[in-house]
Amino acid sequence: MSADVAWGGTWEHPACGASGDALWDDEDTAFSDHGCGGEGAVAWSAEWRCHSCGASGEDQFDDDTTPYSHHECADDEDQEAAA
């Protein structure tokens, strides 16, 4: 995985209408810290982007999930070959 991959997303809790957004690094846990006690799950819609090569993608997942981009950056391989 590239260390240059970052995520940004929005969470929503449909039961109470609360929402928010956050930024985090690839392989870190997305956690809304929302605890209203209402029924239903908090859901995330998020995008990732590689700062090295510009690749990106998107995903949807439940709160308290660790999303992975599964991105193998070609720029990382080029830098390792040059070293």
Short mmCIF file of N, CA and C in Angstrom, two decimals:
data_model
loop_
_atom_site.label_atom_id
_atom_site.label_comp_id
_atom_site.label_asym_id
_atom_site.label_seq_id
_atom_site.Cartn_x
_atom_site.Cartn_y
_atom_site.Cartn_z
N MET A 1 0.84 -1.18 0.00
CA MET A 1 0.00 0.00 0.00
C MET A 1 0.88 1.24 0.00
N SER A 2 0.40 2.27 -0.60
CA SER A 2 1.11 3.53 -0.61
C SER A 2 0.82 4.31 0.66
N ALA A 3 1.85 4.88 1.25
CA ALA A 3 1.67 5.71 2.45
C ALA A 3 1.04 7.04 2.09
N ASP A 4 0.96 7.35 0.81
CA ASP A 4 0.42 8.63 0.37
C ASP A 4 -1.07 8.60 0.08
N VAL A 5 -1.76 7.53 0.46
CA VAL A 5 -3.19 7.43 0.21
C VAL A 5 -3.95 8.00 1.41
N ALA A 6 -4.87 8.91 1.13
CA ALA A 6 -5.70 9.51 2.17
C ALA A 6 -7.17 9.34 1.80
N TRP A 7 -7.98 9.22 2.83
CA TRP A 7 -9.43 9.08 2.68
C TRP A 7 -10.13 10.35 3.17
N GLY A 8 -11.28 10.62 2.62
CA GLY A 8 -12.17 11.67 3.10
C GLY A 8 -13.58 11.20 2.88
N GLY A 9 -14.44 11.43 3.86
CA GLY A 9 -15.79 10.94 3.71
C GLY A 9 -16.80 11.61 4.60
N THR A 10 -18.04 11.24 4.36
CA THR A 10 -19.17 11.76 5.12
C THR A 10 -19.91 10.60 5.74
N TRP A 11 -20.26 10.75 7.03
CA TRP A 11 -21.06 9.74 7.70
C TRP A 11 -22.45 10.29 7.93
N GLU A 12 -23.42 9.36 8.03
CA GLU A 12 -24.81 9.75 8.28
C GLU A 12 -25.47 8.69 9.14
N HIS A 13 -26.27 9.16 10.10
CA HIS A 13 -27.09 8.27 10.91
C HIS A 13 -28.55 8.56 10.56
N PRO A 14 -29.16 7.75 9.70
CA PRO A 14 -30.51 8.02 9.22
C PRO A 14 -31.56 8.11 10.32
N ALA A 15 -31.38 7.41 11.43
CA ALA A 15 -32.39 7.39 12.50
C ALA A 15 -32.59 8.77 13.12
N CYS A 16 -31.52 9.55 13.25
CA CYS A 16 -31.64 10.87 13.89
C CYS A 16 -31.30 12.02 12.95
N GLY A 17 -30.76 11.71 11.77
CA GLY A 17 -30.43 12.74 10.80
C GLY A 17 -29.07 13.39 11.00
N ALA A 18 -28.31 12.94 11.98
CA ALA A 18 -26.98 13.51 12.21
C ALA A 18 -26.03 13.10 11.09
N SER A 19 -25.05 13.96 10.83
CA SER A 19 -24.03 13.65 9.83
C SER A 19 -22.78 14.44 10.14
N GLY A 20 -21.71 14.07 9.49
CA GLY A 20 -20.44 14.76 9.67
C GLY A 20 -19.45 14.28 8.65
N ASP A 21 -18.24 14.81 8.70
CA ASP A 21 -17.22 14.37 7.76
C ASP A 21 -15.88 14.25 8.47
N ALA A 22 -14.96 13.57 7.81
CA ALA A 22 -13.64 13.32 8.40
C ALA A 22 -12.64 12.99 7.32
N LEU A 23 -11.37 13.14 7.67
CA LEU A 23 -10.24 12.74 6.83
C LEU A 23 -9.40 11.75 7.62
N TRP A 24 -8.83 10.74 6.95
CA TRP A 24 -7.97 9.78 7.63
C TRP A 24 -7.07 9.11 6.61
N ASP A 25 -6.01 8.47 7.11
CA ASP A 25 -5.06 7.77 6.25
C ASP A 25 -5.56 6.38 5.91
N ASP A 26 -5.09 5.85 4.78
CA ASP A 26 -5.41 4.49 4.39
C ASP A 26 -5.04 3.54 5.51
N GLU A 27 -5.87 2.56 5.74
CA GLU A 27 -5.70 1.54 6.77
C GLU A 27 -5.93 2.05 8.19
N ASP A 28 -6.47 3.27 8.35
CA ASP A 28 -6.92 3.75 9.66
C ASP A 28 -8.43 3.55 9.76
N THR A 29 -8.95 3.49 10.95
CA THR A 29 -10.37 3.23 11.17
C THR A 29 -11.19 4.51 11.03
N ALA A 30 -12.30 4.41 10.29
CA ALA A 30 -13.25 5.51 10.16
C ALA A 30 -14.27 5.37 11.28
N PHE A 31 -14.30 6.34 12.17
CA PHE A 31 -15.18 6.27 13.33
C PHE A 31 -15.83 7.63 13.53
N SER A 32 -17.15 7.65 13.53
CA SER A 32 -17.88 8.92 13.62
C SER A 32 -17.91 9.49 15.03
N ASP A 33 -17.76 8.64 16.04
CA ASP A 33 -17.90 9.05 17.44
C ASP A 33 -19.31 9.57 17.73
N HIS A 34 -20.28 9.08 16.96
CA HIS A 34 -21.68 9.47 17.13
C HIS A 34 -22.36 8.46 18.05
N GLY A 35 -22.94 8.93 19.11
CA GLY A 35 -23.57 8.01 20.05
C GLY A 35 -24.92 8.49 20.54
N CYS A 36 -25.85 8.74 19.65
CA CYS A 36 -27.16 9.24 20.06
C CYS A 36 -28.02 8.15 20.70
N GLY A 37 -27.66 6.89 20.47
CA GLY A 37 -28.45 5.79 21.02
C GLY A 37 -29.64 5.39 20.18
N GLY A 38 -29.84 6.08 19.07
CA GLY A 38 -30.94 5.74 18.18
C GLY A 38 -30.67 4.45 17.44
N GLU A 39 -31.74 3.85 16.93
CA GLU A 39 -31.61 2.59 16.19
C GLU A 39 -30.93 2.81 14.85
N GLY A 40 -30.45 1.74 14.30
CA GLY A 40 -29.83 1.79 12.98
C GLY A 40 -28.36 2.10 13.05
N ALA A 41 -27.71 1.86 11.94
CA ALA A 41 -26.26 2.00 11.86
C ALA A 41 -25.86 3.33 11.23
N VAL A 42 -24.70 3.80 11.63
CA VAL A 42 -24.07 4.94 10.98
C VAL A 42 -23.38 4.41 9.71
N ALA A 43 -23.59 5.07 8.60
CA ALA A 43 -23.01 4.64 7.32
C ALA A 43 -22.10 5.73 6.78
N TRP A 44 -21.01 5.29 6.14
CA TRP A 44 -20.04 6.19 5.53
C TRP A 44 -20.08 6.08 4.01
N SER A 45 -19.88 7.20 3.34
CA SER A 45 -19.59 7.28 1.91
C SER A 45 -18.27 8.02 1.82
N ALA A 46 -17.25 7.38 1.26
CA ALA A 46 -15.92 7.98 1.29
C ALA A 46 -15.18 7.77 -0.02
N GLU A 47 -14.18 8.62 -0.21
CA GLU A 47 -13.30 8.53 -1.36
C GLU A 47 -11.86 8.49 -0.88
N TRP A 48 -11.01 7.81 -1.63
CA TRP A 48 -9.57 7.83 -1.36
C TRP A 48 -8.84 8.42 -2.54
N ARG A 49 -7.67 9.00 -2.27
CA ARG A 49 -6.85 9.56 -3.33
C ARG A 49 -5.38 9.35 -2.98
N CYS A 50 -4.60 8.98 -3.99
CA CYS A 50 -3.16 8.84 -3.84
C CYS A 50 -2.51 10.17 -4.20
N HIS A 51 -1.79 10.73 -3.25
CA HIS A 51 -1.13 12.01 -3.50
C HIS A 51 0.06 11.88 -4.45
N SER A 52 0.59 10.68 -4.62
CA SER A 52 1.74 10.48 -5.51
C SER A 52 1.35 10.43 -6.98
N CYS A 53 0.32 9.64 -7.30
CA CYS A 53 -0.02 9.43 -8.72
C CYS A 53 -1.39 9.97 -9.11
N GLY A 54 -2.21 10.36 -8.14
CA GLY A 54 -3.52 10.92 -8.44
C GLY A 54 -4.64 9.90 -8.59
N ALA A 55 -4.33 8.61 -8.43
CA ALA A 55 -5.38 7.58 -8.52
C ALA A 55 -6.40 7.81 -7.40
N SER A 56 -7.62 7.37 -7.63
CA SER A 56 -8.67 7.56 -6.62
C SER A 56 -9.72 6.46 -6.74
N GLY A 57 -10.56 6.38 -5.75
CA GLY A 57 -11.66 5.43 -5.73
C GLY A 57 -12.64 5.82 -4.65
N GLU A 58 -13.70 5.08 -4.54
CA GLU A 58 -14.72 5.38 -3.53
C GLU A 58 -15.27 4.09 -2.96
N ASP A 59 -15.90 4.22 -1.79
CA ASP A 59 -16.44 3.05 -1.12
C ASP A 59 -17.52 3.50 -0.14
N GLN A 60 -18.37 2.56 0.25
CA GLN A 60 -19.36 2.77 1.30
C GLN A 60 -19.18 1.67 2.31
N PHE A 61 -19.31 2.01 3.61
CA PHE A 61 -19.08 1.02 4.67
C PHE A 61 -19.72 1.49 5.96
N ASP A 62 -19.79 0.60 6.93
CA ASP A 62 -20.35 0.91 8.24
C ASP A 62 -19.34 1.65 9.10
N ASP A 63 -19.85 2.32 10.11
CA ASP A 63 -19.01 3.02 11.07
C ASP A 63 -18.08 2.04 11.78
N ASP A 64 -16.95 2.53 12.24
CA ASP A 64 -15.95 1.75 12.96
C ASP A 64 -15.39 0.64 12.07
N THR A 65 -15.12 0.99 10.81
CA THR A 65 -14.55 0.09 9.81
C THR A 65 -13.18 0.63 9.40
N THR A 66 -12.27 -0.26 9.08
CA THR A 66 -10.96 0.13 8.57
C THR A 66 -10.94 -0.11 7.07
N PRO A 67 -11.15 0.96 6.28
CA PRO A 67 -11.15 0.78 4.83
C PRO A 67 -9.73 0.71 4.27
N TYR A 68 -9.56 -0.07 3.22
CA TYR A 68 -8.30 -0.21 2.52
C TYR A 68 -8.50 0.16 1.07
N SER A 69 -7.61 0.95 0.52
CA SER A 69 -7.72 1.31 -0.90
C SER A 69 -7.26 0.17 -1.80
N HIS A 70 -6.37 -0.70 -1.31
CA HIS A 70 -5.76 -1.77 -2.10
C HIS A 70 -5.04 -1.19 -3.32
N HIS A 71 -4.51 0.02 -3.15
CA HIS A 71 -3.82 0.72 -4.23
C HIS A 71 -2.33 0.43 -4.19
N GLU A 72 -1.82 -0.07 -5.27
CA GLU A 72 -0.38 -0.28 -5.44
C GLU A 72 0.10 0.81 -6.39
N CYS A 73 0.72 1.81 -5.83
CA CYS A 73 1.11 3.00 -6.60
C CYS A 73 2.29 2.71 -7.51
N ALA A 74 2.14 2.98 -8.79
CA ALA A 74 3.23 2.81 -9.75
C ALA A 74 4.37 3.77 -9.42
N ASP A 75 4.07 4.94 -8.87
CA ASP A 75 5.11 5.90 -8.48
C ASP A 75 6.01 5.32 -7.40
N ASP A 76 5.45 4.54 -6.46
CA ASP A 76 6.25 3.88 -5.42
C ASP A 76 7.26 2.92 -6.04
N GLU A 77 6.82 2.15 -7.03
CA GLU A 77 7.69 1.19 -7.70
C GLU A 77 8.79 1.91 -8.48
N ASP A 78 8.45 3.03 -9.12
CA ASP A 78 9.45 3.81 -9.87
C ASP A 78 10.52 4.38 -8.94
N GLN A 79 10.11 4.84 -7.76
CA GLN A 79 11.06 5.40 -6.79
C GLN A 79 11.98 4.31 -6.24
N GLU A 80 11.43 3.13 -5.98
CA GLU A 80 12.24 2.02 -5.46
C GLU A 80 13.25 1.55 -6.51
N ALA A 81 12.86 1.52 -7.78
CA ALA A 81 13.75 1.08 -8.85
C ALA A 81 14.89 2.08 -9.05
N ALA A 82 14.63 3.35 -8.82
CA ALA A 82 15.65 4.39 -9.00
C ALA A 82 16.65 4.41 -7.85
N ALA A 83 16.28 3.84 -6.71
CA ALA A 83 17.17 3.91 -5.53
C ALA A 83 18.32 2.95 -5.60
#
